[in-house]
mmCIF file of C-alpha atoms in Angstrom:
data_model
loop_
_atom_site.group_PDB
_atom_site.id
_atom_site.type_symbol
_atom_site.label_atom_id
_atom_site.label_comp_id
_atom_site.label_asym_id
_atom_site.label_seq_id
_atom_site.Cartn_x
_atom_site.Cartn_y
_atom_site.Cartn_z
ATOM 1 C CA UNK A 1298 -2.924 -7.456 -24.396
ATOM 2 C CA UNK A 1299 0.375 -5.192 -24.993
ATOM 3 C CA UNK A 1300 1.631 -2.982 -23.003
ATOM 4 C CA UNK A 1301 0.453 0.401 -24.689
ATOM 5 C CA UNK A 1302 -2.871 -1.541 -24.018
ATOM 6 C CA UNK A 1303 -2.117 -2.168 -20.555
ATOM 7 C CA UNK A 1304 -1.037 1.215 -20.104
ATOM 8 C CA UNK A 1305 -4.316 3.024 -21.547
ATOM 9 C CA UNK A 1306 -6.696 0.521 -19.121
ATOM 10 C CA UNK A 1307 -4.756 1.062 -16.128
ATOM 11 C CA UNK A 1308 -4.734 4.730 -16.559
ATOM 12 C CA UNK A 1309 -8.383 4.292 -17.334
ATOM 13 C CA UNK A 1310 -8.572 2.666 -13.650
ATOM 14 C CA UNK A 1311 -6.765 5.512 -12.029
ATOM 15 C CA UNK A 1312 -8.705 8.568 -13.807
ATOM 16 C CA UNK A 1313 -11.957 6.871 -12.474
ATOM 17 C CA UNK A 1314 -10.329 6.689 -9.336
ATOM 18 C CA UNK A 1315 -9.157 10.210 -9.255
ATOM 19 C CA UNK A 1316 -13.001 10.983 -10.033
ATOM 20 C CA UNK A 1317 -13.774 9.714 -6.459
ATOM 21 C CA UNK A 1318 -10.619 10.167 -4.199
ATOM 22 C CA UNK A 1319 -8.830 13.618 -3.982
ATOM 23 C CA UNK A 1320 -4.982 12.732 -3.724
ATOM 24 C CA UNK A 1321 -1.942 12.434 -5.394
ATOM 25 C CA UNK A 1322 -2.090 10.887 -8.928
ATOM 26 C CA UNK A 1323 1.272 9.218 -7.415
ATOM 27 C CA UNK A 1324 -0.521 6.962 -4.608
ATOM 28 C CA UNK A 1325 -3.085 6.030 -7.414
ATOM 29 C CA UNK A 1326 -0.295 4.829 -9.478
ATOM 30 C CA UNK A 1327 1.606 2.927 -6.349
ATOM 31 C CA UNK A 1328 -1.908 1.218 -5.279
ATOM 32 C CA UNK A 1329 -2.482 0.531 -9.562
ATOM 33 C CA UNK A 1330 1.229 -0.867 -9.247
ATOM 34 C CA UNK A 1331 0.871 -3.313 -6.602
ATOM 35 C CA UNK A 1332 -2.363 -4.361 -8.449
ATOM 36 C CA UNK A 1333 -0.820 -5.410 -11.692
ATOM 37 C CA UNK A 1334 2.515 -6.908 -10.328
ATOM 38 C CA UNK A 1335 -0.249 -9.320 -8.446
ATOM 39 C CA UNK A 1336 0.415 -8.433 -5.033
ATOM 40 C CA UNK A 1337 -0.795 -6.475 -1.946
ATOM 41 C CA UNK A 1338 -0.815 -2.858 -0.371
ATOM 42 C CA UNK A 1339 -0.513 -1.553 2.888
ATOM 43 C CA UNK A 1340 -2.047 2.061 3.655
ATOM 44 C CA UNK A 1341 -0.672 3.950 6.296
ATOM 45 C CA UNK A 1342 -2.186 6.612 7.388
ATOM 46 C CA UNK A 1343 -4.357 8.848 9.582
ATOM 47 C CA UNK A 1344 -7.997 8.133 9.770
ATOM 48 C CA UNK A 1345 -10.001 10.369 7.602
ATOM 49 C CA UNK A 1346 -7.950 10.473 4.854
ATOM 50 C CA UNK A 1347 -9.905 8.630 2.216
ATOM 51 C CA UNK A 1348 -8.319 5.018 2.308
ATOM 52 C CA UNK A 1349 -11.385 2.954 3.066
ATOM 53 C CA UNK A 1350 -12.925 5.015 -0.415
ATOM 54 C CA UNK A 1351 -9.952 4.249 -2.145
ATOM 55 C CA UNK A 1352 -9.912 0.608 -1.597
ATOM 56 C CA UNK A 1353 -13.964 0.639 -2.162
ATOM 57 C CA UNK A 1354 -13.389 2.697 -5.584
ATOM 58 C CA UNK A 1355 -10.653 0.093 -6.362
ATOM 59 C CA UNK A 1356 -12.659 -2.812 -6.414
ATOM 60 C CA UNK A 1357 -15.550 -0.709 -7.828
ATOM 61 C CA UNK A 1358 -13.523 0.718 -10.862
ATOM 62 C CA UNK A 1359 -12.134 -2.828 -12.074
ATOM 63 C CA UNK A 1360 -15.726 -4.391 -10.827
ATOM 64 C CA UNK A 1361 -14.375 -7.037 -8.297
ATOM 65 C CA UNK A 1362 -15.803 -8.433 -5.578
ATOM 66 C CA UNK A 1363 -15.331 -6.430 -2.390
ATOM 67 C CA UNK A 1364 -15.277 -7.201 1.526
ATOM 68 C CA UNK A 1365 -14.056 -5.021 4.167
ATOM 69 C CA UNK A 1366 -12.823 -6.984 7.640
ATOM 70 C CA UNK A 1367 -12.662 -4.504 10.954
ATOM 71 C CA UNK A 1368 -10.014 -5.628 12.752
ATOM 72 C CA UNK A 1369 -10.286 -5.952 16.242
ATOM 73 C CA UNK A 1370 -8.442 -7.473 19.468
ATOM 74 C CA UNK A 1371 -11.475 -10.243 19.736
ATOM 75 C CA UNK A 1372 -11.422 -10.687 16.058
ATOM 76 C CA UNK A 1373 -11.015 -14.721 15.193
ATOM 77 C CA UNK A 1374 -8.952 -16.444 12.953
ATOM 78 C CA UNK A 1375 -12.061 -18.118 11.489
ATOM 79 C CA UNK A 1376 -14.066 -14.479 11.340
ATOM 80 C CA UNK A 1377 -11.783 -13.928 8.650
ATOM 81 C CA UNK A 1378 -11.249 -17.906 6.995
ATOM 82 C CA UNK A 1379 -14.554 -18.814 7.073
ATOM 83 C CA UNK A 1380 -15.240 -21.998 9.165
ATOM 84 C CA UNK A 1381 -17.196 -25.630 8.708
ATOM 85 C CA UNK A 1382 -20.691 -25.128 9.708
ATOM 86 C CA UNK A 1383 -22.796 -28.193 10.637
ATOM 87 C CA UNK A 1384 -25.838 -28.906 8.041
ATOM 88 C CA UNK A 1385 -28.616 -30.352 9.610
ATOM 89 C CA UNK A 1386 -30.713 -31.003 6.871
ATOM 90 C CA UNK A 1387 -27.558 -32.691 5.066
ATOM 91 C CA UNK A 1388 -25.945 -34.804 8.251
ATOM 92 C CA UNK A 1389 -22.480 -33.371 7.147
ATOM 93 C CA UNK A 1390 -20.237 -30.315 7.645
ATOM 94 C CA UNK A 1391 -19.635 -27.691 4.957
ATOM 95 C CA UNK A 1392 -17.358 -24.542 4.617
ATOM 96 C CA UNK A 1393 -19.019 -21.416 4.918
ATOM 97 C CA UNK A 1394 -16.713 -18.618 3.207
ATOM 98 C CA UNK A 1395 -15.316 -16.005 5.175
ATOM 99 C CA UNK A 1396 -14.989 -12.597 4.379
ATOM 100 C CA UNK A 1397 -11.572 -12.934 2.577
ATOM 101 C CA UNK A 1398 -13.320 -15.166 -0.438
ATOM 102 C CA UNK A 1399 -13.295 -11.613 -2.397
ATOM 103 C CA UNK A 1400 -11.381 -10.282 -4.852
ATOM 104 C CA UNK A 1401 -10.557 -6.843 -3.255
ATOM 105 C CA UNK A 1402 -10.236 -6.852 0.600
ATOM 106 C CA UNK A 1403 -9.979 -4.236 3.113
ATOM 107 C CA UNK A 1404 -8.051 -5.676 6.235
ATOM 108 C CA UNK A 1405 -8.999 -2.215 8.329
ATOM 109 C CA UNK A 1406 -6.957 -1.476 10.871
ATOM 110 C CA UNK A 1407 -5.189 -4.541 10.152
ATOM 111 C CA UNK A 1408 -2.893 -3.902 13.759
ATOM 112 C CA UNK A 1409 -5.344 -3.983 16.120
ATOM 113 C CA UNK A 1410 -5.906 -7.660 15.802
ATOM 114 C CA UNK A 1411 -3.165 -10.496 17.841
ATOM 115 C CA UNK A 1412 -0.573 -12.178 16.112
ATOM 116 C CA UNK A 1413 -2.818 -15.026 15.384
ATOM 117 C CA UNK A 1414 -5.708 -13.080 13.991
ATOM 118 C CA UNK A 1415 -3.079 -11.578 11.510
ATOM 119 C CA UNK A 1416 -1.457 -14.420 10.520
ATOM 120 C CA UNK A 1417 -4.623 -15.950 9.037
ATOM 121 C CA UNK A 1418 -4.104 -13.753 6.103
ATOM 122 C CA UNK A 1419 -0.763 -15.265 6.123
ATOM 123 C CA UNK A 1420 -1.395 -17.639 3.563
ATOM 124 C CA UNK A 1421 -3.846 -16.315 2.009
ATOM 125 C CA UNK A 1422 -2.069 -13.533 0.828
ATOM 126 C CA UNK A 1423 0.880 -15.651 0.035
ATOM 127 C CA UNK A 1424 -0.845 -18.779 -1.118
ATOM 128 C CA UNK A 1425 -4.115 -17.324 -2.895
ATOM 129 C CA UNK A 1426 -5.683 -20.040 -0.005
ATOM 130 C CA UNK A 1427 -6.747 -20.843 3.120
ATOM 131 C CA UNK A 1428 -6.629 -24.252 5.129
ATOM 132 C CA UNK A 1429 -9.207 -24.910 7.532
ATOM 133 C CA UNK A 1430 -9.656 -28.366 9.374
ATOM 134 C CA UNK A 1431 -6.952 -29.390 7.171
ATOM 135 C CA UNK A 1432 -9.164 -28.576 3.926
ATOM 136 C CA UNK A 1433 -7.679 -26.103 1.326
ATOM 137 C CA UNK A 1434 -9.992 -23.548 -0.362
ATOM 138 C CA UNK A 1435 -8.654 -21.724 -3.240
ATOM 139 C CA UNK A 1436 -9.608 -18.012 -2.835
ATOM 140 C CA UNK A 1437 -10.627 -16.051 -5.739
ATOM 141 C CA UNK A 1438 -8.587 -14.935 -8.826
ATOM 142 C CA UNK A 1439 -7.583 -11.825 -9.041
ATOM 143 C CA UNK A 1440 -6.940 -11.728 -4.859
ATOM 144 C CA UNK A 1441 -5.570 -8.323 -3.407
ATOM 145 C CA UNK A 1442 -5.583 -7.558 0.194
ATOM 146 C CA UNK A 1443 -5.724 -3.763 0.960
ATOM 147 C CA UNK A 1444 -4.727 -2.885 4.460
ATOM 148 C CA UNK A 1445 -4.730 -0.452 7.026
ATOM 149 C CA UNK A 1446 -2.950 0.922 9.733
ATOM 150 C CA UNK A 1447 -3.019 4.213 11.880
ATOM 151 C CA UNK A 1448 0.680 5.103 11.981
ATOM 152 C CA UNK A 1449 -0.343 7.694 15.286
ATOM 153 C CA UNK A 1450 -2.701 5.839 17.680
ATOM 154 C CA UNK A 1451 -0.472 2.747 19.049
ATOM 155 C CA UNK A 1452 -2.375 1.877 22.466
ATOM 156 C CA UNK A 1453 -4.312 -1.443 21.767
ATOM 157 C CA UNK A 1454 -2.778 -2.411 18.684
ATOM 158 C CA UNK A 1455 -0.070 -5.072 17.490
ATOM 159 C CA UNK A 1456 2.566 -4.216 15.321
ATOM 160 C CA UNK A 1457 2.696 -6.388 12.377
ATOM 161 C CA UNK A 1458 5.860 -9.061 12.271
ATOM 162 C CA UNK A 1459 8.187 -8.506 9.613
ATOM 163 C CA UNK A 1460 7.265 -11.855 7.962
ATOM 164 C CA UNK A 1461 3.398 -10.143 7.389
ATOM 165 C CA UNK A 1462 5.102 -7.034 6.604
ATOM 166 C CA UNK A 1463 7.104 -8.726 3.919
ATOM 167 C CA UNK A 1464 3.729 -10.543 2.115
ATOM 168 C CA UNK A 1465 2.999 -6.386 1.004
ATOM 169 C CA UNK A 1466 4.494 -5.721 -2.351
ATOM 170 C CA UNK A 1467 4.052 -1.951 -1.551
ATOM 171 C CA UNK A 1468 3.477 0.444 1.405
ATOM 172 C CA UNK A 1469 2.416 3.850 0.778
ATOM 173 C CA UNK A 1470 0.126 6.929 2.259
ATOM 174 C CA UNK A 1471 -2.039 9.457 0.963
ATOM 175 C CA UNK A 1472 -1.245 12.371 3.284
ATOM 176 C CA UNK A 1473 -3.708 15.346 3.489
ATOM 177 C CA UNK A 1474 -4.767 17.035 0.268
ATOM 178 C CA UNK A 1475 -3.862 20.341 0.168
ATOM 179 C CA UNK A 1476 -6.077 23.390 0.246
ATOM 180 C CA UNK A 1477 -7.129 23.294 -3.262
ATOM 181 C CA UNK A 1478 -7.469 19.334 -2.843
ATOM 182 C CA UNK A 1479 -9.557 19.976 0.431
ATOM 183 C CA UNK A 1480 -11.605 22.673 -1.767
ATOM 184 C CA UNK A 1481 -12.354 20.181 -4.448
ATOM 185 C CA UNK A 1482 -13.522 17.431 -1.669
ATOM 186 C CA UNK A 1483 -16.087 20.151 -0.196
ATOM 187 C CA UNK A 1484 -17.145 21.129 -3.329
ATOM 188 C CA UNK A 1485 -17.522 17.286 -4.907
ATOM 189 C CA UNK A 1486 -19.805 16.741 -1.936
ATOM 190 C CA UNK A 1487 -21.598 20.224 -2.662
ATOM 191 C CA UNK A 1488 -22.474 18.718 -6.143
ATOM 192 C CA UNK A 1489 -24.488 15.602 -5.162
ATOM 193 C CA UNK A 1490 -26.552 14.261 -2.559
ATOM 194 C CA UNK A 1491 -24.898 11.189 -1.584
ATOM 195 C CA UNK A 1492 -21.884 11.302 0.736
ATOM 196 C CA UNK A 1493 -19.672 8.752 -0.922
ATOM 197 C CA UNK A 1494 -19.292 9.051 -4.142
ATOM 198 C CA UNK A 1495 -19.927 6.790 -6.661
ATOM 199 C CA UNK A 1496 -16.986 5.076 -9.818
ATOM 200 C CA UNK A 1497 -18.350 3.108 -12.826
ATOM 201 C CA UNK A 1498 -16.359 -0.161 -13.873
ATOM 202 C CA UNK A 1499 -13.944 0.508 -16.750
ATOM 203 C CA UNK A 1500 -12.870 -3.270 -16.015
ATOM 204 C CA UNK A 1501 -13.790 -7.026 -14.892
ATOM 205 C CA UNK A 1502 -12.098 -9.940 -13.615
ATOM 206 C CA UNK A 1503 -10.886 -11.081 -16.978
ATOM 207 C CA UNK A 1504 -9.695 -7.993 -17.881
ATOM 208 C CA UNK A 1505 -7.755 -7.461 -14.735
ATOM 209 C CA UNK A 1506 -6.135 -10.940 -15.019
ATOM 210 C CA UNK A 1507 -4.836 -9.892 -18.376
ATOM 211 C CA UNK A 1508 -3.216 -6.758 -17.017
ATOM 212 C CA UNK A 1509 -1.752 -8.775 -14.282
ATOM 213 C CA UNK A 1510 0.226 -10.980 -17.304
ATOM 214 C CA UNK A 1511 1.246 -7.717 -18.924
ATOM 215 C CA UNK A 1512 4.183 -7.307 -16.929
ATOM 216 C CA UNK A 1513 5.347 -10.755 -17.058
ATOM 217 C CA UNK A 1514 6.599 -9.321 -20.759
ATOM 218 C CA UNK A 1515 8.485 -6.398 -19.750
ATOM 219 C CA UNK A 1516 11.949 -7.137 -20.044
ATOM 220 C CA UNK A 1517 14.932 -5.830 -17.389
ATOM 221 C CA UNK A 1518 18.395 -5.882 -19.274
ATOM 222 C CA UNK A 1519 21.556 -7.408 -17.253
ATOM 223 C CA UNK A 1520 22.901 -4.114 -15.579
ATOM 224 C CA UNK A 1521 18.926 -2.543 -14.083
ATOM 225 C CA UNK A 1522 18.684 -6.185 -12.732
ATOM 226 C CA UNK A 1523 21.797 -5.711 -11.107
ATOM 227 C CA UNK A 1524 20.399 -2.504 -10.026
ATOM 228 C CA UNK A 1525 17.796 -3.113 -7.909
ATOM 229 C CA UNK A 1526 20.221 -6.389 -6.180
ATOM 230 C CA UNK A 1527 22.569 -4.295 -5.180
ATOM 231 C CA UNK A 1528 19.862 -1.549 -3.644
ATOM 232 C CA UNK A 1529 18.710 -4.862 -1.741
ATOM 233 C CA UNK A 1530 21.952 -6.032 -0.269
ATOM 234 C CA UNK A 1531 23.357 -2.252 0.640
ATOM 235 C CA UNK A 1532 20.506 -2.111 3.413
ATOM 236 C CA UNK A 1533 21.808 -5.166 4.676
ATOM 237 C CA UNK A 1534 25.399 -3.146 5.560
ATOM 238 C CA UNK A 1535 24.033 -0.002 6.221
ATOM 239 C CA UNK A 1536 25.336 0.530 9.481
ATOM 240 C CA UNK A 1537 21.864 1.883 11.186
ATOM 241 C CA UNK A 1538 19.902 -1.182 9.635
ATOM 242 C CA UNK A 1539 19.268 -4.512 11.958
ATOM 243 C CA UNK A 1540 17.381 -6.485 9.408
ATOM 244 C CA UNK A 1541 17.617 -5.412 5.894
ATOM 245 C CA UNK A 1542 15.644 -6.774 2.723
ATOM 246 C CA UNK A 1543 15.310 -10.434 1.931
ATOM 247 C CA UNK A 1544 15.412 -12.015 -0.862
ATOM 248 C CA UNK A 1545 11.571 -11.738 -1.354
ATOM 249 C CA UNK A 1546 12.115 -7.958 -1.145
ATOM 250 C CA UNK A 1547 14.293 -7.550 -3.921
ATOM 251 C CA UNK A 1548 12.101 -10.230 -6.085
ATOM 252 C CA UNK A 1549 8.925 -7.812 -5.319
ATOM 253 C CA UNK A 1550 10.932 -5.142 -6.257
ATOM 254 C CA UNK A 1551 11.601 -6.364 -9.769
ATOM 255 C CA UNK A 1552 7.806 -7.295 -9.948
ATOM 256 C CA UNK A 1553 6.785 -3.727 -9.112
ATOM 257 C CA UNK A 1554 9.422 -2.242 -11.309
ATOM 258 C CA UNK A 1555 7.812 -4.207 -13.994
ATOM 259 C CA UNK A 1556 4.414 -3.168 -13.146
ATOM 260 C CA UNK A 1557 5.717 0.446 -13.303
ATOM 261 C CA UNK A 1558 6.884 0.274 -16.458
ATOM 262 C CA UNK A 1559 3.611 -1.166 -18.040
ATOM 263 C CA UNK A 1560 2.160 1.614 -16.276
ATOM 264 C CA UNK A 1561 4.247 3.691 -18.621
ATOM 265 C CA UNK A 1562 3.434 1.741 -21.513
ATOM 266 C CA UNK A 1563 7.206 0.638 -21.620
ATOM 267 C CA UNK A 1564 8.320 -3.084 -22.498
ATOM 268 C CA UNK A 1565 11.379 -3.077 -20.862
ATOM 269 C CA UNK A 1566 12.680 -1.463 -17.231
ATOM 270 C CA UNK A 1567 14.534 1.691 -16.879
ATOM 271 C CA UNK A 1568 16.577 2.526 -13.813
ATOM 272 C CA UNK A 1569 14.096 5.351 -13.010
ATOM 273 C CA UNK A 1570 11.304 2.741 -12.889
ATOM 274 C CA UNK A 1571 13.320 1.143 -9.957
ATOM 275 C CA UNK A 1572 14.421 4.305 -8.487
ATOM 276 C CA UNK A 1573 10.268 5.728 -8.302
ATOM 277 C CA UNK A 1574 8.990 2.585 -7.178
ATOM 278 C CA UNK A 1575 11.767 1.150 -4.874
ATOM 279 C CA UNK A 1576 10.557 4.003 -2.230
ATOM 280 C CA UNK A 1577 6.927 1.965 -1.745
ATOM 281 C CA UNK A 1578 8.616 -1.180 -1.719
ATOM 282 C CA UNK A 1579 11.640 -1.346 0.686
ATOM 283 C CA UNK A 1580 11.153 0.552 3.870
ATOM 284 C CA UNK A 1581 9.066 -1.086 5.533
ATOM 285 C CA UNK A 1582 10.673 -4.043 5.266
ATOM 286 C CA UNK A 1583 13.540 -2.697 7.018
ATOM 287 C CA UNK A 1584 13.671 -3.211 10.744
ATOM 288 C CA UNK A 1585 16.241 -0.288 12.282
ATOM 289 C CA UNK A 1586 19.133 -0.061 15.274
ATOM 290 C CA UNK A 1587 18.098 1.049 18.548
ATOM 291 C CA UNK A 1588 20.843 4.230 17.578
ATOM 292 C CA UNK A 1589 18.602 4.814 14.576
ATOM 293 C CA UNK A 1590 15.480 5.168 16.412
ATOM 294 C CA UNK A 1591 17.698 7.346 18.530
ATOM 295 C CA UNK A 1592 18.695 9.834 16.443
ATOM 296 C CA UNK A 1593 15.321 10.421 14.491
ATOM 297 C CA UNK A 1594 16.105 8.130 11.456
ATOM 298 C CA UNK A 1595 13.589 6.358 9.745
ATOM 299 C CA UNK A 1596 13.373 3.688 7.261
ATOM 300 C CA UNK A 1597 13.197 7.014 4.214
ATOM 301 C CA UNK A 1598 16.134 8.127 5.559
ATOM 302 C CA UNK A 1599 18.689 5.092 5.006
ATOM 303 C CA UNK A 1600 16.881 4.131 1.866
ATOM 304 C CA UNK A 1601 17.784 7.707 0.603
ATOM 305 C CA UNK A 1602 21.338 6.928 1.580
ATOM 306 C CA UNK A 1603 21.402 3.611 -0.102
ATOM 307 C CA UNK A 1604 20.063 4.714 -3.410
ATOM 308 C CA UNK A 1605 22.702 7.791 -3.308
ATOM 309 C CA UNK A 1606 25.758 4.805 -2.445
ATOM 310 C CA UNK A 1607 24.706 2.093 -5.049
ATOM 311 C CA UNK A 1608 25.696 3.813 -9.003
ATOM 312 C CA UNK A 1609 22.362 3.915 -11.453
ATOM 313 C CA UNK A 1610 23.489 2.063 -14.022
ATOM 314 C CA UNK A 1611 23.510 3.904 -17.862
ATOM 315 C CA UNK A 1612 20.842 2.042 -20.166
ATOM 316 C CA UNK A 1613 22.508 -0.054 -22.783
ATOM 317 C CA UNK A 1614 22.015 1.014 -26.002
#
């Protein structure tokens, strides 16, 4: 598959998507981003929004396997795993699969489970695994963990470490539609009798592992590599930053950049692919000063700052 290819399937997945889920063509093409650079997403938003449908019309669109996990304070480590289950009939032990053996799954809520609950995605998000009783199951291929968090309600919940934080290639929102989005959701539902609605698969597994090796083709020339380096380090010395991003940050952020420009139907990386995408994959990886907090600056803010600082390099001819 080339990358024209690539393009024309992936922006078959979003239109299918947009036929279900009134947003932003932009979050589509973040979420369809993260998807082919092989990694994860994290949603934050308000409830109601639509990000439990757009997870669902994810996996239903590229027809993978889907599981959604509610995350809760008593939610176990082996709710999500799976654990060994004693087989009477047999004399032995075997693995029953948890609800992360899926290709697409919803971790709802994902910060109202402890520390412990969350980091048994840990390695299954960076591993494609899990280990249980010191047996290692190999989760599905494609894998892509969608989660959830209410960026409002904090009472009861945990905030993710920045080591979790850091296994998301991507963080993004949907926001509220606007009046003529809201219009369209009322009248969508006015138009049939279910209330979900309903995407047809304009993919399968195979198809989406071949998108996935799409951008491992696109090309980044000396100087945009450089680029997106130099955005990394400059949040390490920006003077209301405590923990800037690590090295796995910057890698993700070439990965994305290259899934944004197969998205495009590009072989090769322009600045402005790092420049669009570099604003899903960097702040929340940043961990701020007390002073920042402070004075009302966010993560948005000093990313802003650090793009205008670092030069965008001219494309080489």
């Amino acid at each position: 598959m080339d990358t024209d290819e690539a393009a024309g399937r992936a922006g078959d997945v979003i239109d299918e998507l947009s036929a279900a889920v009134v947003t932003d063509r932009s979050f589509l093409e973040t979420v369809m981003t993260g998807v082919l650079a092989g990694g994860h997403v994290l949603l934050e938003d308000v409830p109601g929004t639509g990000k439990t449908l757009a997870a669902r019309s994810l996996a239903g669109a590229l027809n993978l396997s889907f599981t959604r996990i509610q995350f809760t304070p008593d939610l176990l480590p082996a709710d999500i795993t799976g654990s060994n289950v004693y087989n009477e009939g047999a004399g032995e032990f075997t693995f029953a699969e948890g609800p992360v053996f899926a290709n697409v799954v919803l971790a709802d809520e994902i910060n109202r489970a402890p520390p412990k609950t969350q980091a048994a995605l840990l390695e299954a998000m960076g591993e494609g695994q899990v280990s249980v009783d010191g047996e290692t199951h190999q989760l599905p291929d494609p894998f892509v963990v969608i989660a959830t968090q209410n960026p409002v309600e904090q009472e009861g919940t945990f905030g993710l470490p920045e080591a979790q934080r850091d296994r998301f290639i991507v963080k993004t929102s949907m926001g509220y539609p606007d009046f003529d989005g809201e219009m369209e959701l009322i009248n969508r539902r006015a138009g049939r009798t279910e209330s979900v609605p309903s995407v047809s698969a304009v993919a399968d597994e195979a198809t989406v592992r071949d998108l996935q090796a799409v951008p491992e083709t696109v090309r980044a020339e000396r100087n945009v590599r450089e680029y997106l380096v130099k955005l990394g380090r400059a949040t390490r010395e920006h003077r209301h930053v405590s923990v800037g991003v690590s090295p796995r940050g910057i890698q993700h952020l070439f990965e994305a950049s290259r899934a944004y420009a197969t998205l495009r139907g590009r072989e090769y990386v322009v600045p402005d692919d790092v420049k669009r995408i570099v604003d899903d994959v960097f702040p929340h990886r940043l961990v701020l000063t007390a002073e920042a907090e402070i004075e009302g600056i966010d993560a948005a803010d000093v990313l802003e700052e650090v793009k205008g600082q670092v030069p965008v390099p001219a494309m080489e001819a």
